[in-house]
Amino acid sequence: MFRSLALAAIALSIPLAVCAQPFRLGLITPPTHQWTKTAQEISQEIAQGTEGRLQIMVMPSGQLGNEARILQQVQTGAVDFAFLTGGEFANRDPDYGVFYAPYLVSNTQEAAQILQGGVAHTLLDRLDGFGLKGLGWGMAGMRQIVMSGPIETRDDLRGKRIRTVPLAPEMAFWSELGAAPTPMPLPALYDAFANGQIDGMQIDHESTWTAGYWRNAKVVLNSNHMIFPMLAVASQRSWAKISPEDQTRITAIMERELAQMNTAYARIDADNLAELRQAGVDVRNVDRDWFGAAVDRWYAAWRQKAPLLTVLEQEINE
Ligand code: BEZ
C-alpha cells in the first residue's frame, strides 16, 4: 500500500517527506469502472494541487466493505471520502429515492442537468444529518435490463428474480412489475448471474460490457428506464481537519471532475452498447409504454413517500 503511494509520489515528482498520512476514499466499483477512474483522477489532481500535502488513496471494489460498512466508517471518520450509490440514504430517507423515478428523464444529458438542480442541492446539504459533507453528485449510465432467458413482453418478467441494488425505490419498481426483486451488491453480481441464482439484473451498459455479464445474457433490454446517481461525500470529522483553502481546492476539483464524468456518460453508454451489439448480444429497445401501468403506480406510491418527488417533477417541467 505504502509502496504504491511512494510510486505515485515519484510519478508526480512529490518529495516523499511531504506526504502526510493519506486519506482514504472507499467505493464499490472495480478499477475498470468510470467511478473508480474518476476517483483516481481526483486523487492525482488533489496531490498536484496541494504539492503533495494531501494524498487520497482510492480503495475500489468494496475493499473497505459493502456500502453500509463504508458509510459507517465515513461517519466515524475511519474512512475520509466515499463515492456511494443512493442506496443507504434512500433506505433511511425516502427523499433520496426521488432520482430513481422510472422515466424521470430520457437520457444522460438530462440526468446530468437535474443532478445540478435545486432538489439535488437540497439533498446534498441534508447529508449534514448523516455526519457527512456532500461534495457533489455523480452518476453511472442509464439503467438497463440484462436477462439470462428470452423476454418478449413485460409479462415474461413476472416471478423472475431480478437483481437490484439494495435500494427501496428500485425494488419497488420490480415489485410493481410482478417480478421478485433480489437485492445484491455489485461485487456479488457476476457469480450470481453465472450460476443462475438470479434470472436477470438491473444494471448499466458499462458494467454489462466491462464486467462481462453479457457472456451469460440471452437478451439485453435497452430500456434507459432510470438514472443511477452517486453521492461524493467526505467525513465531517476528516473535513474539519482540512484547512479552508484546501477544502476550497478539493471542492473545486470534485465539482469539475464529477461534471466531466456525468457529461461523459452519453459516450460511455453509447460505446458500451455498441460493443454489446458487435459481440452479437440480442439487444432490444423498450420504452415506458412497454412497462405498462407499473410506472404510474410507482409514481403514485412514491409521491406519498417522498415529498421531494413532486418538487423534482416541477423542476423538470419548468
Ligand atoms: C450497481 O450496483 O448496479 C452499480 C453500482 C455502482 C455503479 C454502477 C452500478
mmCIF file of C-alpha atoms and ligand atoms in Angstrom:
data_model
loop_
_atom_site.group_PDB
_atom_site.id
_atom_site.type_symbol
_atom_site.label_atom_id
_atom_site.label_comp_id
_atom_site.label_asym_id
_atom_site.label_seq_id
_atom_site.Cartn_x
_atom_site.Cartn_y
_atom_site.Cartn_z
ATOM 1 C CA MET A 1 0.000 0.000 0.000
ATOM 2 C CA PHE A 2 2.704 2.460 1.020
ATOM 3 C CA ARG A 3 4.847 1.252 -1.858
ATOM 4 C CA SER A 4 2.121 2.335 -4.308
ATOM 5 C CA LEU A 5 1.859 5.704 -2.557
ATOM 6 C CA ALA A 6 5.588 6.104 -2.852
ATOM 7 C CA LEU A 7 5.384 5.236 -6.556
ATOM 8 C CA ALA A 8 2.555 7.751 -7.009
ATOM 9 C CA ALA A 9 4.624 10.391 -5.242
ATOM 10 C CA ILE A 10 7.593 9.677 -7.507
ATOM 11 C CA ALA A 11 5.361 9.779 -10.603
ATOM 12 C CA LEU A 12 4.032 13.164 -9.509
ATOM 13 C CA SER A 13 7.510 14.400 -8.529
ATOM 14 C CA ILE A 14 6.355 14.987 -4.969
ATOM 15 C CA PRO A 15 9.025 14.746 -2.234
ATOM 16 C CA LEU A 16 8.079 11.738 -0.093
ATOM 17 C CA ALA A 17 8.726 13.666 3.098
ATOM 18 C CA VAL A 18 5.835 15.971 2.159
ATOM 19 C CA CYS A 19 3.229 13.159 2.140
ATOM 20 C CA ALA A 20 1.294 13.083 5.414
ATOM 21 C CA GLN A 21 -0.922 10.159 6.417
ATOM 22 C CA PRO A 22 -3.051 9.627 3.315
ATOM 23 C CA PHE A 23 -6.811 9.990 3.288
ATOM 24 C CA ARG A 24 -8.825 7.018 2.069
ATOM 25 C CA LEU A 25 -11.682 7.094 -0.439
ATOM 26 C CA GLY A 26 -13.879 3.984 -0.490
ATOM 27 C CA LEU A 27 -16.163 2.804 -3.271
ATOM 28 C CA ILE A 28 -17.580 -0.484 -4.536
ATOM 29 C CA THR A 29 -16.838 -0.252 -8.259
ATOM 30 C CA PRO A 30 -13.908 -2.156 -9.792
ATOM 31 C CA PRO A 31 -10.826 -0.416 -11.242
ATOM 32 C CA THR A 32 -12.266 -0.650 -14.781
ATOM 33 C CA HIS A 33 -15.373 1.378 -13.859
ATOM 34 C CA GLN A 34 -15.604 5.100 -14.638
ATOM 35 C CA TRP A 35 -16.329 5.974 -10.982
ATOM 36 C CA THR A 36 -13.004 4.447 -9.974
ATOM 37 C CA LYS A 37 -11.172 6.140 -12.840
ATOM 38 C CA THR A 38 -12.662 9.499 -11.843
ATOM 39 C CA ALA A 39 -11.710 8.894 -8.199
ATOM 40 C CA GLN A 40 -8.125 8.196 -9.317
ATOM 41 C CA GLU A 41 -8.059 11.391 -11.373
ATOM 42 C CA ILE A 42 -9.391 13.384 -8.413
ATOM 43 C CA SER A 43 -6.727 11.852 -6.192
ATOM 44 C CA GLN A 44 -3.950 12.835 -8.632
ATOM 45 C CA GLU A 45 -5.279 16.360 -9.074
ATOM 46 C CA ILE A 46 -5.545 16.907 -5.337
ATOM 47 C CA ALA A 47 -1.978 15.688 -4.827
ATOM 48 C CA GLN A 48 -0.767 18.015 -7.576
ATOM 49 C CA GLY A 49 -2.919 20.949 -6.434
ATOM 50 C CA THR A 50 -1.589 20.715 -2.886
ATOM 51 C CA GLU A 51 2.027 19.922 -3.822
ATOM 52 C CA GLY A 52 1.663 16.555 -2.183
ATOM 53 C CA ARG A 53 0.364 17.798 1.169
ATOM 54 C CA LEU A 54 -2.899 15.928 0.641
ATOM 55 C CA GLN A 55 -2.951 12.381 -0.655
ATOM 56 C CA ILE A 56 -6.078 10.343 -1.253
ATOM 57 C CA MET A 57 -5.726 6.600 -1.571
ATOM 58 C CA VAL A 58 -8.550 5.137 -3.668
ATOM 59 C CA MET A 59 -9.874 1.822 -2.326
ATOM 60 C CA PRO A 60 -12.081 0.273 -5.063
ATOM 61 C CA SER A 61 -14.031 -2.998 -5.398
ATOM 62 C CA GLY A 62 -15.522 -2.835 -1.912
ATOM 63 C CA GLN A 63 -12.121 -3.342 -0.236
ATOM 64 C CA LEU A 64 -13.493 -1.370 2.717
ATOM 65 C CA GLY A 65 -16.690 -3.429 2.810
ATOM 66 C CA ASN A 66 -20.149 -3.028 1.340
ATOM 67 C CA GLU A 67 -21.785 0.405 1.129
ATOM 68 C CA ALA A 68 -23.396 0.139 4.565
ATOM 69 C CA ARG A 69 -19.971 -0.550 6.039
ATOM 70 C CA ILE A 70 -18.259 2.197 4.028
ATOM 71 C CA LEU A 71 -20.906 4.707 5.109
ATOM 72 C CA GLN A 72 -20.490 3.714 8.744
ATOM 73 C CA GLN A 73 -16.722 4.216 8.509
ATOM 74 C CA VAL A 74 -17.077 7.600 6.821
ATOM 75 C CA GLN A 75 -19.488 8.680 9.553
ATOM 76 C CA THR A 76 -16.979 7.807 12.267
ATOM 77 C CA GLY A 77 -14.027 9.285 10.361
ATOM 78 C CA ALA A 78 -12.295 5.906 9.950
ATOM 79 C CA VAL A 79 -12.631 6.485 6.196
ATOM 80 C CA ASP A 80 -12.377 10.031 4.859
ATOM 81 C CA PHE A 81 -14.151 10.110 1.496
ATOM 82 C CA ALA A 82 -16.524 7.871 -0.421
ATOM 83 C CA PHE A 83 -18.443 7.563 -3.661
ATOM 84 C CA LEU A 84 -21.764 5.993 -2.683
ATOM 85 C CA THR A 85 -24.870 4.974 -4.572
ATOM 86 C CA GLY A 86 -28.058 6.403 -3.130
ATOM 87 C CA GLY A 87 -28.988 3.057 -1.553
ATOM 88 C CA GLU A 88 -28.036 3.631 2.057
ATOM 89 C CA PHE A 89 -29.544 7.128 2.008
ATOM 90 C CA ALA A 90 -32.816 6.269 0.268
ATOM 91 C CA ASN A 91 -33.394 3.440 2.721
ATOM 92 C CA ARG A 92 -33.198 5.928 5.603
ATOM 93 C CA ASP A 93 -34.815 8.992 3.986
ATOM 94 C CA PRO A 94 -37.192 8.313 1.036
ATOM 95 C CA ASP A 95 -36.423 11.732 -0.458
ATOM 96 C CA TYR A 96 -33.059 10.292 -1.552
ATOM 97 C CA GLY A 97 -35.099 7.886 -3.687
ATOM 98 C CA VAL A 98 -36.539 10.569 -5.970
ATOM 99 C CA PHE A 99 -33.859 10.283 -8.654
ATOM 100 C CA TYR A 100 -34.745 6.592 -9.111
ATOM 101 C CA ALA A 101 -38.155 7.506 -10.510
ATOM 102 C CA PRO A 102 -38.672 5.463 -13.705
ATOM 103 C CA TYR A 103 -38.564 7.508 -16.906
ATOM 104 C CA LEU A 104 -37.925 10.704 -14.948
ATOM 105 C CA VAL A 105 -35.621 11.850 -17.770
ATOM 106 C CA SER A 106 -34.897 10.396 -21.171
ATOM 107 C CA ASN A 107 -31.109 10.485 -21.380
ATOM 108 C CA THR A 108 -27.855 11.033 -19.513
ATOM 109 C CA GLN A 109 -27.637 14.713 -20.534
ATOM 110 C CA GLU A 110 -30.951 15.435 -18.808
ATOM 111 C CA ALA A 111 -29.845 13.317 -15.863
ATOM 112 C CA ALA A 112 -26.643 15.362 -15.506
ATOM 113 C CA GLN A 113 -28.750 18.533 -15.557
ATOM 114 C CA ILE A 114 -31.139 17.528 -12.763
ATOM 115 C CA LEU A 115 -28.176 16.488 -10.628
ATOM 116 C CA GLN A 116 -27.172 20.175 -10.673
ATOM 117 C CA GLY A 117 -30.654 21.387 -9.760
ATOM 118 C CA GLY A 118 -32.396 22.606 -6.605
ATOM 119 C CA VAL A 119 -33.522 19.199 -5.306
ATOM 120 C CA ALA A 120 -30.016 17.816 -5.826
ATOM 121 C CA HIS A 121 -28.584 20.707 -3.779
ATOM 122 C CA THR A 122 -31.154 20.265 -1.014
ATOM 123 C CA LEU A 123 -30.241 16.588 -0.700
ATOM 124 C CA LEU A 124 -26.532 17.337 -0.756
ATOM 125 C CA ASP A 125 -26.946 19.817 2.111
ATOM 126 C CA ARG A 126 -29.103 17.346 4.039
ATOM 127 C CA LEU A 127 -26.125 14.970 4.255
ATOM 128 C CA ASP A 128 -25.033 17.007 7.287
ATOM 129 C CA GLY A 129 -27.609 14.985 9.196
ATOM 130 C CA PHE A 130 -25.643 11.817 8.331
ATOM 131 C CA GLY A 131 -22.366 13.265 9.661
ATOM 132 C CA LEU A 132 -21.190 13.842 6.094
ATOM 133 C CA LYS A 133 -20.071 16.716 3.940
ATOM 134 C CA GLY A 134 -21.705 16.440 0.497
ATOM 135 C CA LEU A 135 -19.217 17.198 -2.277
ATOM 136 C CA GLY A 136 -21.325 16.575 -5.353
ATOM 137 C CA TRP A 137 -23.461 14.267 -7.425
ATOM 138 C CA GLY A 138 -22.114 11.812 -9.932
ATOM 139 C CA MET A 139 -23.951 9.125 -11.835
ATOM 140 C CA ALA A 140 -23.493 5.945 -13.827
ATOM 141 C CA GLY A 141 -25.196 5.302 -17.137
ATOM 142 C CA MET A 142 -28.919 4.803 -17.567
ATOM 143 C CA ARG A 143 -30.336 1.612 -16.074
ATOM 144 C CA GLN A 144 -30.953 -1.296 -18.436
ATOM 145 C CA ILE A 145 -32.094 -4.901 -18.036
ATOM 146 C CA VAL A 146 -29.960 -7.970 -18.669
ATOM 147 C CA MET A 147 -31.758 -11.344 -18.716
ATOM 148 C CA SER A 148 -30.484 -14.911 -18.904
ATOM 149 C CA GLY A 149 -33.602 -16.156 -20.741
ATOM 150 C CA PRO A 150 -35.890 -14.886 -23.508
ATOM 151 C CA ILE A 151 -38.133 -11.882 -22.802
ATOM 152 C CA GLU A 152 -40.767 -10.685 -25.262
ATOM 153 C CA THR A 153 -43.284 -8.762 -23.141
ATOM 154 C CA ARG A 154 -43.367 -7.379 -19.602
ATOM 155 C CA ASP A 155 -45.422 -10.431 -18.579
ATOM 156 C CA ASP A 156 -42.307 -12.538 -19.126
ATOM 157 C CA LEU A 157 -40.765 -10.684 -16.178
ATOM 158 C CA ARG A 158 -43.394 -11.976 -13.743
ATOM 159 C CA GLY A 159 -41.867 -14.066 -10.983
ATOM 160 C CA LYS A 160 -38.332 -13.590 -12.335
ATOM 161 C CA ARG A 161 -35.573 -12.969 -9.798
ATOM 162 C CA ILE A 162 -34.221 -9.615 -10.861
ATOM 163 C CA ARG A 163 -31.162 -8.289 -9.147
ATOM 164 C CA THR A 164 -31.472 -4.743 -7.914
ATOM 165 C CA VAL A 165 -29.306 -2.592 -5.705
ATOM 166 C CA PRO A 166 -30.414 -2.972 -2.066
ATOM 167 C CA LEU A 167 -32.460 0.177 -2.537
ATOM 168 C CA ALA A 168 -36.182 0.591 -1.778
ATOM 169 C CA PRO A 169 -37.237 2.600 -4.892
ATOM 170 C CA GLU A 170 -35.527 0.165 -7.310
ATOM 171 C CA MET A 171 -37.062 -2.820 -5.548
ATOM 172 C CA ALA A 172 -40.485 -1.162 -5.593
ATOM 173 C CA PHE A 173 -40.312 -0.811 -9.377
ATOM 174 C CA TRP A 174 -39.710 -4.542 -9.801
ATOM 175 C CA SER A 175 -42.431 -5.450 -7.329
ATOM 176 C CA GLU A 176 -44.867 -3.325 -9.375
ATOM 177 C CA LEU A 177 -43.921 -5.443 -12.402
ATOM 178 C CA GLY A 178 -44.670 -8.669 -10.543
ATOM 179 C CA ALA A 179 -41.018 -9.736 -10.535
ATOM 180 C CA ALA A 180 -39.078 -10.866 -7.475
ATOM 181 C CA PRO A 181 -36.582 -8.093 -6.747
ATOM 182 C CA THR A 182 -33.399 -9.644 -5.412
ATOM 183 C CA PRO A 183 -31.142 -7.079 -3.752
ATOM 184 C CA MET A 184 -27.489 -7.776 -4.316
ATOM 185 C CA PRO A 185 -24.362 -5.600 -4.200
ATOM 186 C CA LEU A 186 -22.308 -5.112 -7.345
ATOM 187 C CA PRO A 187 -19.285 -7.245 -6.353
ATOM 188 C CA ALA A 188 -21.536 -10.343 -5.954
ATOM 189 C CA LEU A 189 -23.209 -9.978 -9.315
ATOM 190 C CA TYR A 190 -21.040 -11.859 -11.792
ATOM 191 C CA ASP A 191 -21.139 -15.168 -9.953
ATOM 192 C CA ALA A 192 -24.832 -14.887 -9.052
ATOM 193 C CA PHE A 193 -25.780 -14.386 -12.703
ATOM 194 C CA ALA A 194 -23.374 -17.034 -13.998
ATOM 195 C CA ASN A 195 -24.643 -19.702 -11.593
ATOM 196 C CA GLY A 196 -28.339 -18.936 -12.094
ATOM 197 C CA GLN A 197 -29.011 -17.521 -8.635
ATOM 198 C CA ILE A 198 -30.770 -14.650 -10.419
ATOM 199 C CA ASP A 199 -32.658 -14.584 -13.742
ATOM 200 C CA GLY A 200 -31.699 -11.059 -14.616
ATOM 201 C CA MET A 201 -30.440 -7.769 -13.371
ATOM 202 C CA GLN A 202 -30.983 -4.059 -13.468
ATOM 203 C CA ILE A 203 -27.641 -2.574 -14.410
ATOM 204 C CA ASP A 204 -25.980 -0.251 -16.955
ATOM 205 C CA HIS A 205 -24.319 -0.971 -20.317
ATOM 206 C CA GLU A 206 -20.899 -0.070 -18.925
ATOM 207 C CA SER A 207 -20.900 -2.794 -16.275
ATOM 208 C CA THR A 208 -22.647 -5.256 -18.586
ATOM 209 C CA TRP A 209 -19.806 -4.951 -21.056
ATOM 210 C CA THR A 210 -16.725 -4.349 -18.883
ATOM 211 C CA ALA A 211 -17.599 -6.845 -16.127
ATOM 212 C CA GLY A 212 -18.645 -9.453 -18.726
ATOM 213 C CA TYR A 213 -22.262 -10.016 -17.566
ATOM 214 C CA TRP A 214 -23.230 -10.138 -21.258
ATOM 215 C CA ARG A 215 -21.489 -13.517 -21.603
ATOM 216 C CA ASN A 216 -24.341 -15.127 -19.657
ATOM 217 C CA ALA A 217 -27.119 -12.994 -21.158
ATOM 218 C CA LYS A 218 -29.790 -14.133 -23.577
ATOM 219 C CA VAL A 219 -31.203 -10.662 -24.098
ATOM 220 C CA VAL A 220 -30.426 -7.079 -23.076
ATOM 221 C CA LEU A 221 -33.386 -4.706 -22.860
ATOM 222 C CA ASN A 222 -32.135 -1.258 -23.831
ATOM 223 C CA SER A 223 -34.735 0.426 -21.653
ATOM 224 C CA ASN A 224 -32.968 3.559 -20.317
ATOM 225 C CA HIS A 225 -35.609 3.386 -17.609
ATOM 226 C CA MET A 226 -33.849 5.055 -14.696
ATOM 227 C CA ILE A 227 -30.846 7.126 -13.829
ATOM 228 C CA PHE A 228 -28.314 5.940 -11.278
ATOM 229 C CA PRO A 229 -26.966 8.749 -9.123
ATOM 230 C CA MET A 230 -23.882 8.695 -6.943
ATOM 231 C CA LEU A 231 -23.013 10.855 -3.941
ATOM 232 C CA ALA A 232 -19.442 12.022 -3.433
ATOM 233 C CA VAL A 233 -19.034 12.613 0.290
ATOM 234 C CA ALA A 234 -16.434 13.404 2.921
ATOM 235 C CA SER A 235 -16.480 12.509 6.565
ATOM 236 C CA GLN A 236 -17.370 15.630 8.562
ATOM 237 C CA ARG A 237 -14.663 14.649 11.023
ATOM 238 C CA SER A 238 -11.971 14.388 8.347
ATOM 239 C CA TRP A 239 -13.245 17.519 6.593
ATOM 240 C CA ALA A 240 -12.849 19.568 9.764
ATOM 241 C CA LYS A 241 -9.134 18.725 9.811
ATOM 242 C CA ILE A 242 -8.555 20.189 6.340
ATOM 243 C CA SER A 243 -7.692 23.891 6.024
ATOM 244 C CA PRO A 244 -10.350 26.157 4.430
ATOM 245 C CA GLU A 245 -8.006 26.774 1.451
ATOM 246 C CA ASP A 246 -7.587 23.053 0.811
ATOM 247 C CA GLN A 247 -11.321 22.484 1.311
ATOM 248 C CA THR A 248 -11.922 25.000 -1.482
ATOM 249 C CA ARG A 249 -9.362 23.243 -3.705
ATOM 250 C CA ILE A 250 -10.889 19.810 -3.082
ATOM 251 C CA THR A 251 -14.428 21.071 -3.673
ATOM 252 C CA ALA A 252 -13.440 22.689 -6.988
ATOM 253 C CA ILE A 253 -11.622 19.563 -8.210
ATOM 254 C CA MET A 254 -14.517 17.293 -7.219
ATOM 255 C CA GLU A 255 -17.085 19.524 -8.909
ATOM 256 C CA ARG A 256 -15.095 19.726 -12.123
ATOM 257 C CA GLU A 257 -14.287 16.012 -12.319
ATOM 258 C CA LEU A 258 -17.834 14.914 -11.441
ATOM 259 C CA ALA A 259 -19.320 17.256 -14.053
ATOM 260 C CA GLN A 260 -16.906 15.863 -16.668
ATOM 261 C CA MET A 261 -17.805 12.307 -15.707
ATOM 262 C CA ASN A 262 -21.540 12.975 -15.873
ATOM 263 C CA THR A 263 -21.166 14.526 -19.317
ATOM 264 C CA ALA A 264 -19.012 11.606 -20.464
ATOM 265 C CA TYR A 265 -21.762 9.085 -19.727
ATOM 266 C CA ALA A 266 -23.562 9.793 -23.020
ATOM 267 C CA ARG A 267 -20.482 8.495 -24.833
ATOM 268 C CA ILE A 268 -19.757 5.710 -22.317
ATOM 269 C CA ASP A 269 -23.310 4.341 -22.639
ATOM 270 C CA ALA A 270 -23.204 4.548 -26.444
ATOM 271 C CA ASP A 271 -19.750 2.936 -26.713
ATOM 272 C CA ASN A 272 -20.628 0.035 -24.441
ATOM 273 C CA LEU A 273 -23.962 -0.531 -26.167
ATOM 274 C CA ALA A 274 -22.101 -0.671 -29.495
ATOM 275 C CA GLU A 275 -19.675 -3.236 -28.019
ATOM 276 C CA LEU A 276 -22.601 -5.395 -26.872
ATOM 277 C CA ARG A 277 -24.226 -5.274 -30.309
ATOM 278 C CA GLN A 278 -20.942 -6.020 -32.026
ATOM 279 C CA ALA A 279 -20.427 -9.045 -29.785
ATOM 280 C CA GLY A 280 -23.747 -10.388 -31.089
ATOM 281 C CA VAL A 281 -25.834 -9.814 -27.963
ATOM 282 C CA ASP A 282 -29.595 -9.685 -28.658
ATOM 283 C CA VAL A 283 -30.316 -6.052 -27.676
ATOM 284 C CA ARG A 284 -33.947 -4.883 -27.829
ATOM 285 C CA ASN A 285 -35.238 -1.353 -27.376
ATOM 286 C CA VAL A 286 -38.129 -0.938 -24.948
ATOM 287 C CA ASP A 287 -39.775 2.255 -23.717
ATOM 288 C CA ARG A 288 -42.068 3.500 -20.957
ATOM 289 C CA ASP A 289 -45.189 2.043 -22.607
ATOM 290 C CA TRP A 290 -43.610 -1.413 -22.629
ATOM 291 C CA PHE A 291 -43.746 -1.413 -18.793
ATOM 292 C CA GLY A 292 -47.479 -0.585 -18.748
ATOM 293 C CA ALA A 293 -49.181 0.772 -15.623
ATOM 294 C CA ALA A 294 -46.279 -0.225 -13.323
ATOM 295 C CA VAL A 295 -44.595 3.129 -13.917
ATOM 296 C CA ASP A 296 -47.670 5.176 -12.934
ATOM 297 C CA ARG A 297 -48.225 3.011 -9.866
ATOM 298 C CA TRP A 298 -44.622 3.620 -8.820
ATOM 299 C CA TYR A 299 -45.163 7.393 -9.039
ATOM 300 C CA ALA A 300 -48.435 7.239 -7.124
ATOM 301 C CA ALA A 301 -46.748 5.395 -4.240
ATOM 302 C CA TRP A 302 -43.540 7.438 -4.149
ATOM 303 C CA ARG A 303 -45.227 10.837 -4.356
ATOM 304 C CA GLN A 304 -46.715 9.899 -0.992
ATOM 305 C CA LYS A 305 -43.474 8.584 0.486
ATOM 306 C CA ALA A 306 -41.045 11.220 -0.765
ATOM 307 C CA PRO A 307 -42.277 14.847 -0.689
ATOM 308 C CA LEU A 308 -39.345 16.000 -2.850
ATOM 309 C CA LEU A 309 -40.529 13.893 -5.800
ATOM 310 C CA THR A 310 -43.284 16.369 -6.704
ATOM 311 C CA VAL A 311 -40.813 19.244 -6.324
ATOM 312 C CA LEU A 312 -38.396 17.446 -8.652
ATOM 313 C CA GLU A 313 -41.101 16.809 -11.234
ATOM 314 C CA GLN A 314 -41.985 20.535 -11.172
ATOM 315 C CA GLU A 315 -38.302 21.422 -11.524
ATOM 316 C CA ILE A 316 -38.023 19.203 -14.609
ATOM 317 C CA ASN A 317 -41.192 20.593 -16.205
ATOM 318 C CA GLU A 318 -40.311 24.257 -15.649
HETATM 319 C C1 BEZ B 1 -24.824 -1.271 -9.251
HETATM 320 O O1 BEZ B 1 -24.776 -1.817 -8.135
HETATM 321 O O2 BEZ B 1 -25.647 -1.601 -10.102
HETATM 322 C C2 BEZ B 1 -23.819 -0.208 -9.557
HETATM 323 C C3 BEZ B 1 -23.092 0.344 -8.527
HETATM 324 C C4 BEZ B 1 -22.176 1.337 -8.825
HETATM 325 C C5 BEZ B 1 -22.009 1.778 -10.128
HETATM 326 C C6 BEZ B 1 -22.757 1.226 -11.142
HETATM 327 C C7 BEZ B 1 -23.663 0.228 -10.857
#
